[in-house]
Structure formats: structure tokens, C-alpha cells
């Protein structure tokens, strides 16, 4: 499902996981690795990973709808579903009282840290994994949809997405 945002999701997830490792080590040294706070932080990091993956899937899916109204409706629906899951999960966690819910909710903010460090992680991943940078001019072109249009000049990816969303074709 994720095609164009795949590496961004992976890069931000690496930032979230790095935040999780550092936070878990710090919390493990102060209250202990088996404390309610540390367990809550780990649960929050896992929730942050799932939430950000869901965001990537919903962005990619809404772009693939090809209809502006449908894209807005799908994005709102996916956001509402994520928030409903977050609220329900927080309620259940508070009722079960297995870990510290406050540290779990604070750990979800590791999404912000991962997004902040993504521009730093991106060139490193491109170098380490021999990835062709998606910002290069060659990456702006989608494959041709029809063989008959092969002679025409290829519009870039953004123009083709806008054409699909706003129905200019």
C-alpha cells in the first residue's frame, strides 16, 4: 500500500525507535527496567510506531483515491479512527492499571522527535542503503499509464496527483 511515503515512514520510525531506546535506558536507570513508568514508556513507543504507520497509510490511500471529496472524507475517517483507538486504549490502560498511562502518552510524542530528525536521518539512509533520493528529478515521474501517451512529455508526479484529485483529466 505505501509506495511513495514508505521510506519517510521508515525514517521517522527509526527516529521514534531511537527515542524509545534512549528513553528506556534513562527510565531503566532511574526507576528500574521493570517499573510501571518504563513499561508505560515502551507501550507508548509501540503505540507511536503504529500511529505513525497508520498516518502514512492514510496519506497514501487518500492520494490514491483520485477524488478531492473522497480524499478529504477518507483522511478525516482515518484520523477519527486513530483518535478513537487512542482514547479507547488510554481508557482500557487506565482501568487495567498495568503501567503508567502518563509516560505512555508522553512517549507517543516521540512521533514529533522522529519527524524532527527525519531530515537528518534521510541522507544517512540514502547513503547506507543505496537509495536513490526521492527528491531527485528522476523520481518525480510516475510510470506511464498508457502506451499511447509514451510520446508525450511526462508530467511530474505532483501534477498527476493533482489531476487525479481535482479531476482535470
JSON list of C-alpha atoms in Angstrom, two decimals:
[
{"chain": "A", "resi": 1, "resn": "UNK", "atom": "CA", "xyz": [0.00, 0.00, 0.00]},
{"chain": "A", "resi": 2, "resn": "UNK", "atom": "CA", "xyz": [2.71, 2.50, 0.90]},
{"chain": "A", "resi": 3, "resn": "UNK", "atom": "CA", "xyz": [4.73, 3.32, -2.19]},
{"chain": "A", "resi": 4, "resn": "UNK", "atom": "CA", "xyz": [5.90, 6.91, -2.13]},
{"chain": "A", "resi": 5, "resn": "UNK", "atom": "CA", "xyz": [5.89, 7.57, 1.60]},
{"chain": "A", "resi": 6, "resn": "UNK", "atom": "CA", "xyz": [7.45, 4.21, 2.51]},
{"chain": "A", "resi": 7, "resn": "UNK", "atom": "CA", "xyz": [10.95, 5.50, 3.20]},
{"chain": "A", "resi": 8, "resn": "UNK", "atom": "CA", "xyz": [9.66, 8.52, 5.10]},
{"chain": "A", "resi": 9, "resn": "UNK", "atom": "CA", "xyz": [7.69, 6.21, 7.38]},
{"chain": "A", "resi": 10, "resn": "UNK", "atom": "CA", "xyz": [10.77, 4.03, 7.86]},
{"chain": "A", "resi": 11, "resn": "UNK", "atom": "CA", "xyz": [13.00, 7.03, 8.59]},
{"chain": "A", "resi": 12, "resn": "UNK", "atom": "CA", "xyz": [10.59, 8.57, 11.11]},
{"chain": "A", "resi": 13, "resn": "UNK", "atom": "CA", "xyz": [10.10, 5.13, 12.69]},
{"chain": "A", "resi": 14, "resn": "UNK", "atom": "CA", "xyz": [13.87, 4.91, 13.14]},
{"chain": "A", "resi": 15, "resn": "UNK", "atom": "CA", "xyz": [13.74, 8.25, 14.98]},
{"chain": "A", "resi": 16, "resn": "UNK", "atom": "CA", "xyz": [10.86, 7.01, 17.14]},
{"chain": "A", "resi": 17, "resn": "UNK", "atom": "CA", "xyz": [12.77, 3.81, 17.96]},
{"chain": "A", "resi": 18, "resn": "UNK", "atom": "CA", "xyz": [15.94, 5.77, 18.80]},
{"chain": "A", "resi": 19, "resn": "UNK", "atom": "CA", "xyz": [13.89, 7.94, 21.15]},
{"chain": "A", "resi": 20, "resn": "UNK", "atom": "CA", "xyz": [12.45, 4.78, 22.65]},
{"chain": "A", "resi": 21, "resn": "UNK", "atom": "CA", "xyz": [15.87, 3.25, 23.24]},
{"chain": "A", "resi": 22, "resn": "UNK", "atom": "CA", "xyz": [17.27, 6.41, 24.87]},
{"chain": "A", "resi": 23, "resn": "UNK", "atom": "CA", "xyz": [14.13, 6.96, 26.96]},
{"chain": "A", "resi": 24, "resn": "UNK", "atom": "CA", "xyz": [14.00, 3.33, 28.06]},
{"chain": "A", "resi": 25, "resn": "UNK", "atom": "CA", "xyz": [17.65, 3.41, 29.11]},
{"chain": "A", "resi": 26, "resn": "UNK", "atom": "CA", "xyz": [17.14, 6.61, 31.09]},
{"chain": "A", "resi": 27, "resn": "UNK", "atom": "CA", "xyz": [13.97, 5.34, 32.74]},
{"chain": "A", "resi": 28, "resn": "UNK", "atom": "CA", "xyz": [15.58, 1.95, 33.34]},
{"chain": "A", "resi": 29, "resn": "UNK", "atom": "CA", "xyz": [18.45, 3.54, 35.24]},
{"chain": "A", "resi": 30, "resn": "UNK", "atom": "CA", "xyz": [16.28, 5.79, 37.43]},
{"chain": "A", "resi": 31, "resn": "UNK", "atom": "CA", "xyz": [13.14, 3.84, 38.49]},
{"chain": "A", "resi": 32, "resn": "UNK", "atom": "CA", "xyz": [14.20, 0.45, 37.06]},
{"chain": "A", "resi": 33, "resn": "UNK", "atom": "CA", "xyz": [13.57, -1.51, 33.88]},
{"chain": "A", "resi": 34, "resn": "UNK", "atom": "CA", "xyz": [10.54, -3.35, 35.28]},
{"chain": "A", "resi": 35, "resn": "UNK", "atom": "CA", "xyz": [8.91, -0.24, 36.76]},
{"chain": "A", "resi": 36, "resn": "UNK", "atom": "CA", "xyz": [5.45, 0.88, 35.69]},
{"chain": "A", "resi": 37, "resn": "UNK", "atom": "CA", "xyz": [6.92, 4.04, 34.15]},
{"chain": "A", "resi": 38, "resn": "UNK", "atom": "CA", "xyz": [9.38, 2.16, 31.93]},
{"chain": "A", "resi": 39, "resn": "UNK", "atom": "CA", "xyz": [6.74, -0.32, 30.80]},
{"chain": "A", "resi": 40, "resn": "UNK", "atom": "CA", "xyz": [4.38, 2.57, 30.06]},
{"chain": "A", "resi": 41, "resn": "UNK", "atom": "CA", "xyz": [7.07, 4.32, 28.04]},
{"chain": "A", "resi": 42, "resn": "UNK", "atom": "CA", "xyz": [7.69, 1.19, 25.96]},
{"chain": "A", "resi": 43, "resn": "UNK", "atom": "CA", "xyz": [3.95, 0.77, 25.35]},
{"chain": "A", "resi": 44, "resn": "UNK", "atom": "CA", "xyz": [3.80, 4.42, 24.25]},
{"chain": "A", "resi": 45, "resn": "UNK", "atom": "CA", "xyz": [6.69, 3.94, 21.81]},
{"chain": "A", "resi": 46, "resn": "UNK", "atom": "CA", "xyz": [4.96, 0.92, 20.27]},
{"chain": "A", "resi": 47, "resn": "UNK", "atom": "CA", "xyz": [1.73, 2.93, 20.02]},
{"chain": "A", "resi": 48, "resn": "UNK", "atom": "CA", "xyz": [3.63, 5.80, 18.37]},
{"chain": "A", "resi": 49, "resn": "UNK", "atom": "CA", "xyz": [5.04, 3.41, 15.77]},
{"chain": "A", "resi": 50, "resn": "UNK", "atom": "CA", "xyz": [1.56, 2.06, 14.96]},
{"chain": "A", "resi": 51, "resn": "UNK", "atom": "CA", "xyz": [0.03, 5.54, 14.87]},
{"chain": "A", "resi": 52, "resn": "UNK", "atom": "CA", "xyz": [2.66, 6.91, 12.50]},
{"chain": "A", "resi": 53, "resn": "UNK", "atom": "CA", "xyz": [2.39, 3.88, 10.22]},
{"chain": "A", "resi": 54, "resn": "UNK", "atom": "CA", "xyz": [-1.37, 4.42, 10.14]},
{"chain": "A", "resi": 55, "resn": "UNK", "atom": "CA", "xyz": [-0.79, 8.07, 9.21]},
{"chain": "A", "resi": 56, "resn": "UNK", "atom": "CA", "xyz": [1.45, 7.06, 6.31]},
{"chain": "A", "resi": 57, "resn": "UNK", "atom": "CA", "xyz": [-1.07, 4.53, 5.03]},
{"chain": "A", "resi": 58, "resn": "UNK", "atom": "CA", "xyz": [-3.94, 7.01, 5.25]},
{"chain": "A", "resi": 59, "resn": "UNK", "atom": "CA", "xyz": [-1.97, 9.73, 3.42]},
{"chain": "A", "resi": 60, "resn": "UNK", "atom": "CA", "xyz": [-1.02, 7.34, 0.63]},
{"chain": "A", "resi": 61, "resn": "UNK", "atom": "CA", "xyz": [-4.54, 5.93, 0.38]},
{"chain": "A", "resi": 62, "resn": "UNK", "atom": "CA", "xyz": [-6.17, 9.34, 0.27]},
{"chain": "A", "resi": 63, "resn": "UNK", "atom": "CA", "xyz": [-3.81, 10.43, -2.52]},
{"chain": "A", "resi": 64, "resn": "UNK", "atom": "CA", "xyz": [-4.70, 7.30, -4.48]},
{"chain": "A", "resi": 65, "resn": "UNK", "atom": "CA", "xyz": [-8.45, 7.98, -4.36]},
{"chain": "A", "resi": 66, "resn": "UNK", "atom": "CA", "xyz": [-8.23, 10.48, -7.21]},
{"chain": "A", "resi": 67, "resn": "UNK", "atom": "CA", "xyz": [-11.17, 12.48, -5.89]},
{"chain": "A", "resi": 68, "resn": "UNK", "atom": "CA", "xyz": [-10.83, 15.57, -3.68]},
{"chain": "A", "resi": 69, "resn": "UNK", "atom": "CA", "xyz": [-14.02, 15.00, -1.70]},
{"chain": "A", "resi": 70, "resn": "UNK", "atom": "CA", "xyz": [-13.25, 11.32, -1.23]},
{"chain": "A", "resi": 71, "resn": "UNK", "atom": "CA", "xyz": [-9.67, 12.11, -0.16]},
{"chain": "A", "resi": 72, "resn": "UNK", "atom": "CA", "xyz": [-10.88, 14.58, 2.50]},
{"chain": "A", "resi": 73, "resn": "UNK", "atom": "CA", "xyz": [-13.51, 12.14, 3.74]},
{"chain": "A", "resi": 74, "resn": "UNK", "atom": "CA", "xyz": [-11.01, 9.26, 3.91]},
{"chain": "A", "resi": 75, "resn": "UNK", "atom": "CA", "xyz": [-8.42, 11.41, 5.72]},
{"chain": "A", "resi": 76, "resn": "UNK", "atom": "CA", "xyz": [-10.98, 12.56, 8.30]},
{"chain": "A", "resi": 77, "resn": "UNK", "atom": "CA", "xyz": [-12.24, 9.00, 8.76]},
{"chain": "A", "resi": 78, "resn": "UNK", "atom": "CA", "xyz": [-8.72, 7.64, 9.28]},
{"chain": "A", "resi": 79, "resn": "UNK", "atom": "CA", "xyz": [-7.92, 10.44, 11.75]},
{"chain": "A", "resi": 80, "resn": "UNK", "atom": "CA", "xyz": [-11.12, 9.81, 13.70]},
{"chain": "A", "resi": 81, "resn": "UNK", "atom": "CA", "xyz": [-10.37, 6.09, 13.81]},
{"chain": "A", "resi": 82, "resn": "UNK", "atom": "CA", "xyz": [-6.83, 6.73, 15.09]},
{"chain": "A", "resi": 83, "resn": "UNK", "atom": "CA", "xyz": [-8.09, 9.08, 17.80]},
{"chain": "A", "resi": 84, "resn": "UNK", "atom": "CA", "xyz": [-10.85, 6.66, 18.79]},
{"chain": "A", "resi": 85, "resn": "UNK", "atom": "CA", "xyz": [-8.29, 3.87, 19.15]},
{"chain": "A", "resi": 86, "resn": "UNK", "atom": "CA", "xyz": [-6.02, 6.16, 21.16]},
{"chain": "A", "resi": 87, "resn": "UNK", "atom": "CA", "xyz": [-8.83, 7.23, 23.51]},
{"chain": "A", "resi": 88, "resn": "UNK", "atom": "CA", "xyz": [-10.12, 3.66, 23.91]},
{"chain": "A", "resi": 89, "resn": "UNK", "atom": "CA", "xyz": [-6.62, 2.33, 24.50]},
{"chain": "A", "resi": 90, "resn": "UNK", "atom": "CA", "xyz": [-5.94, 5.01, 27.11]},
{"chain": "A", "resi": 91, "resn": "UNK", "atom": "CA", "xyz": [-9.22, 4.25, 28.87]},
{"chain": "A", "resi": 92, "resn": "UNK", "atom": "CA", "xyz": [-8.57, 0.49, 28.93]},
{"chain": "A", "resi": 93, "resn": "UNK", "atom": "CA", "xyz": [-4.98, 1.02, 30.11]},
{"chain": "A", "resi": 94, "resn": "UNK", "atom": "CA", "xyz": [-6.15, 3.32, 32.91]},
{"chain": "A", "resi": 95, "resn": "UNK", "atom": "CA", "xyz": [-8.78, 0.78, 34.01]},
{"chain": "A", "resi": 96, "resn": "UNK", "atom": "CA", "xyz": [-6.37, -2.18, 33.94]},
{"chain": "A", "resi": 97, "resn": "UNK", "atom": "CA", "xyz": [-3.64, -0.15, 35.69]},
{"chain": "A", "resi": 98, "resn": "UNK", "atom": "CA", "xyz": [-0.80, -2.32, 34.34]},
{"chain": "A", "resi": 99, "resn": "UNK", "atom": "CA", "xyz": [1.54, 0.58, 33.57]},
{"chain": "A", "resi": 100, "resn": "UNK", "atom": "CA", "xyz": [1.84, 4.32, 33.95]},
{"chain": "A", "resi": 101, "resn": "UNK", "atom": "CA", "xyz": [-0.52, 5.83, 31.38]},
{"chain": "A", "resi": 102, "resn": "UNK", "atom": "CA", "xyz": [1.08, 9.29, 31.61]},
{"chain": "A", "resi": 103, "resn": "UNK", "atom": "CA", "xyz": [4.50, 8.02, 30.48]},
{"chain": "A", "resi": 104, "resn": "UNK", "atom": "CA", "xyz": [2.80, 6.06, 27.69]},
{"chain": "A", "resi": 105, "resn": "UNK", "atom": "CA", "xyz": [1.06, 9.22, 26.46]},
{"chain": "A", "resi": 106, "resn": "UNK", "atom": "CA", "xyz": [4.30, 11.20, 26.76]},
{"chain": "A", "resi": 107, "resn": "UNK", "atom": "CA", "xyz": [6.10, 8.53, 24.74]},
{"chain": "A", "resi": 108, "resn": "UNK", "atom": "CA", "xyz": [3.60, 8.99, 21.91]},
{"chain": "A", "resi": 109, "resn": "UNK", "atom": "CA", "xyz": [5.16, 12.44, 21.44]},
{"chain": "A", "resi": 110, "resn": "UNK", "atom": "CA", "xyz": [8.23, 10.61, 20.14]},
{"chain": "A", "resi": 111, "resn": "UNK", "atom": "CA", "xyz": [6.47, 10.97, 16.78]},
{"chain": "A", "resi": 112, "resn": "UNK", "atom": "CA", "xyz": [7.40, 14.66, 16.98]},
{"chain": "A", "resi": 113, "resn": "UNK", "atom": "CA", "xyz": [11.03, 13.78, 17.72]},
{"chain": "A", "resi": 114, "resn": "UNK", "atom": "CA", "xyz": [11.14, 11.30, 14.84]},
{"chain": "A", "resi": 115, "resn": "UNK", "atom": "CA", "xyz": [9.69, 13.85, 12.42]},
{"chain": "A", "resi": 116, "resn": "UNK", "atom": "CA", "xyz": [12.14, 16.48, 13.66]},
{"chain": "A", "resi": 117, "resn": "UNK", "atom": "CA", "xyz": [15.14, 14.22, 13.00]},
{"chain": "A", "resi": 118, "resn": "UNK", "atom": "CA", "xyz": [13.87, 12.79, 9.68]},
{"chain": "A", "resi": 119, "resn": "UNK", "atom": "CA", "xyz": [15.77, 15.34, 7.53]},
{"chain": "A", "resi": 120, "resn": "UNK", "atom": "CA", "xyz": [18.97, 14.22, 9.27]},
{"chain": "A", "resi": 121, "resn": "UNK", "atom": "CA", "xyz": [18.15, 10.50, 9.01]},
{"chain": "A", "resi": 122, "resn": "UNK", "atom": "CA", "xyz": [17.16, 10.68, 5.32]},
{"chain": "A", "resi": 123, "resn": "UNK", "atom": "CA", "xyz": [20.62, 11.34, 3.82]},
{"chain": "A", "resi": 124, "resn": "UNK", "atom": "CA", "xyz": [22.10, 8.70, 6.13]},
{"chain": "A", "resi": 125, "resn": "UNK", "atom": "CA", "xyz": [19.59, 6.09, 4.96]},
{"chain": "A", "resi": 126, "resn": "UNK", "atom": "CA", "xyz": [20.16, 7.06, 1.33]},
{"chain": "A", "resi": 127, "resn": "UNK", "atom": "CA", "xyz": [23.90, 6.50, 1.79]},
{"chain": "A", "resi": 128, "resn": "UNK", "atom": "CA", "xyz": [23.65, 3.35, 3.92]},
{"chain": "A", "resi": 129, "resn": "UNK", "atom": "CA", "xyz": [21.01, 1.55, 1.89]},
{"chain": "A", "resi": 130, "resn": "UNK", "atom": "CA", "xyz": [21.99, 2.92, -1.54]},
{"chain": "A", "resi": 131, "resn": "UNK", "atom": "CA", "xyz": [18.58, 4.51, -2.02]},
{"chain": "A", "resi": 132, "resn": "UNK", "atom": "CA", "xyz": [18.03, 6.86, -4.90]},
{"chain": "A", "resi": 133, "resn": "UNK", "atom": "CA", "xyz": [16.91, 10.08, -3.27]},
{"chain": "A", "resi": 134, "resn": "UNK", "atom": "CA", "xyz": [13.21, 10.69, -3.89]},
{"chain": "A", "resi": 135, "resn": "UNK", "atom": "CA", "xyz": [13.89, 14.38, -4.29]},
{"chain": "A", "resi": 136, "resn": "UNK", "atom": "CA", "xyz": [15.90, 13.80, -7.45]},
{"chain": "A", "resi": 137, "resn": "UNK", "atom": "CA", "xyz": [14.27, 14.93, -10.72]},
{"chain": "A", "resi": 138, "resn": "UNK", "atom": "CA", "xyz": [14.10, 11.33, -11.98]},
{"chain": "A", "resi": 139, "resn": "UNK", "atom": "CA", "xyz": [11.92, 10.34, -9.04]},
{"chain": "A", "resi": 140, "resn": "UNK", "atom": "CA", "xyz": [9.26, 12.94, -9.86]},
{"chain": "A", "resi": 141, "resn": "UNK", "atom": "CA", "xyz": [7.83, 10.89, -12.72]},
{"chain": "A", "resi": 142, "resn": "UNK", "atom": "CA", "xyz": [5.22, 8.20, -12.35]},
{"chain": "A", "resi": 143, "resn": "UNK", "atom": "CA", "xyz": [5.32, 5.36, -14.87]},
{"chain": "A", "resi": 144, "resn": "UNK", "atom": "CA", "xyz": [3.24, 5.96, -17.95]},
{"chain": "A", "resi": 145, "resn": "UNK", "atom": "CA", "xyz": [-0.36, 4.83, -17.64]},
{"chain": "A", "resi": 146, "resn": "UNK", "atom": "CA", "xyz": [-0.97, 4.23, -21.33]},
{"chain": "A", "resi": 147, "resn": "UNK", "atom": "CA", "xyz": [1.44, 3.12, -24.02]},
{"chain": "A", "resi": 148, "resn": "UNK", "atom": "CA", "xyz": [-0.15, 5.61, -26.46]},
{"chain": "A", "resi": 149, "resn": "UNK", "atom": "CA", "xyz": [0.95, 8.55, -24.33]},
{"chain": "A", "resi": 150, "resn": "UNK", "atom": "CA", "xyz": [4.60, 7.45, -24.35]},
{"chain": "A", "resi": 151, "resn": "UNK", "atom": "CA", "xyz": [5.49, 10.05, -26.99]},
{"chain": "A", "resi": 152, "resn": "UNK", "atom": "CA", "xyz": [4.09, 12.93, -24.97]},
{"chain": "A", "resi": 153, "resn": "UNK", "atom": "CA", "xyz": [6.14, 14.72, -22.36]},
{"chain": "A", "resi": 154, "resn": "UNK", "atom": "CA", "xyz": [5.64, 13.13, -18.93]},
{"chain": "A", "resi": 155, "resn": "UNK", "atom": "CA", "xyz": [4.05, 15.40, -16.32]},
{"chain": "A", "resi": 156, "resn": "UNK", "atom": "CA", "xyz": [5.64, 15.19, -12.91]},
{"chain": "A", "resi": 157, "resn": "UNK", "atom": "CA", "xyz": [4.17, 13.16, -10.04]},
{"chain": "A", "resi": 158, "resn": "UNK", "atom": "CA", "xyz": [2.66, 16.13, -8.24]},
{"chain": "A", "resi": 159, "resn": "UNK", "atom": "CA", "xyz": [0.82, 17.34, -11.36]},
{"chain": "A", "resi": 160, "resn": "UNK", "atom": "CA", "xyz": [-0.57, 13.87, -11.99]},
{"chain": "A", "resi": 161, "resn": "UNK", "atom": "CA", "xyz": [-1.78, 13.56, -8.39]},
{"chain": "A", "resi": 162, "resn": "UNK", "atom": "CA", "xyz": [-3.40, 16.98, -8.58]},
{"chain": "A", "resi": 163, "resn": "UNK", "atom": "CA", "xyz": [-5.03, 15.99, -11.87]},
{"chain": "A", "resi": 164, "resn": "UNK", "atom": "CA", "xyz": [-6.45, 12.88, -10.22]},
{"chain": "A", "resi": 165, "resn": "UNK", "atom": "CA", "xyz": [-7.64, 14.72, -7.10]},
{"chain": "A", "resi": 166, "resn": "UNK", "atom": "CA", "xyz": [-9.17, 17.71, -8.85]},
{"chain": "A", "resi": 167, "resn": "UNK", "atom": "CA", "xyz": [-10.39, 15.84, -11.93]},
{"chain": "A", "resi": 168, "resn": "UNK", "atom": "CA", "xyz": [-8.60, 17.82, -14.62]},
{"chain": "A", "resi": 169, "resn": "UNK", "atom": "CA", "xyz": [-8.22, 14.72, -16.80]}
]
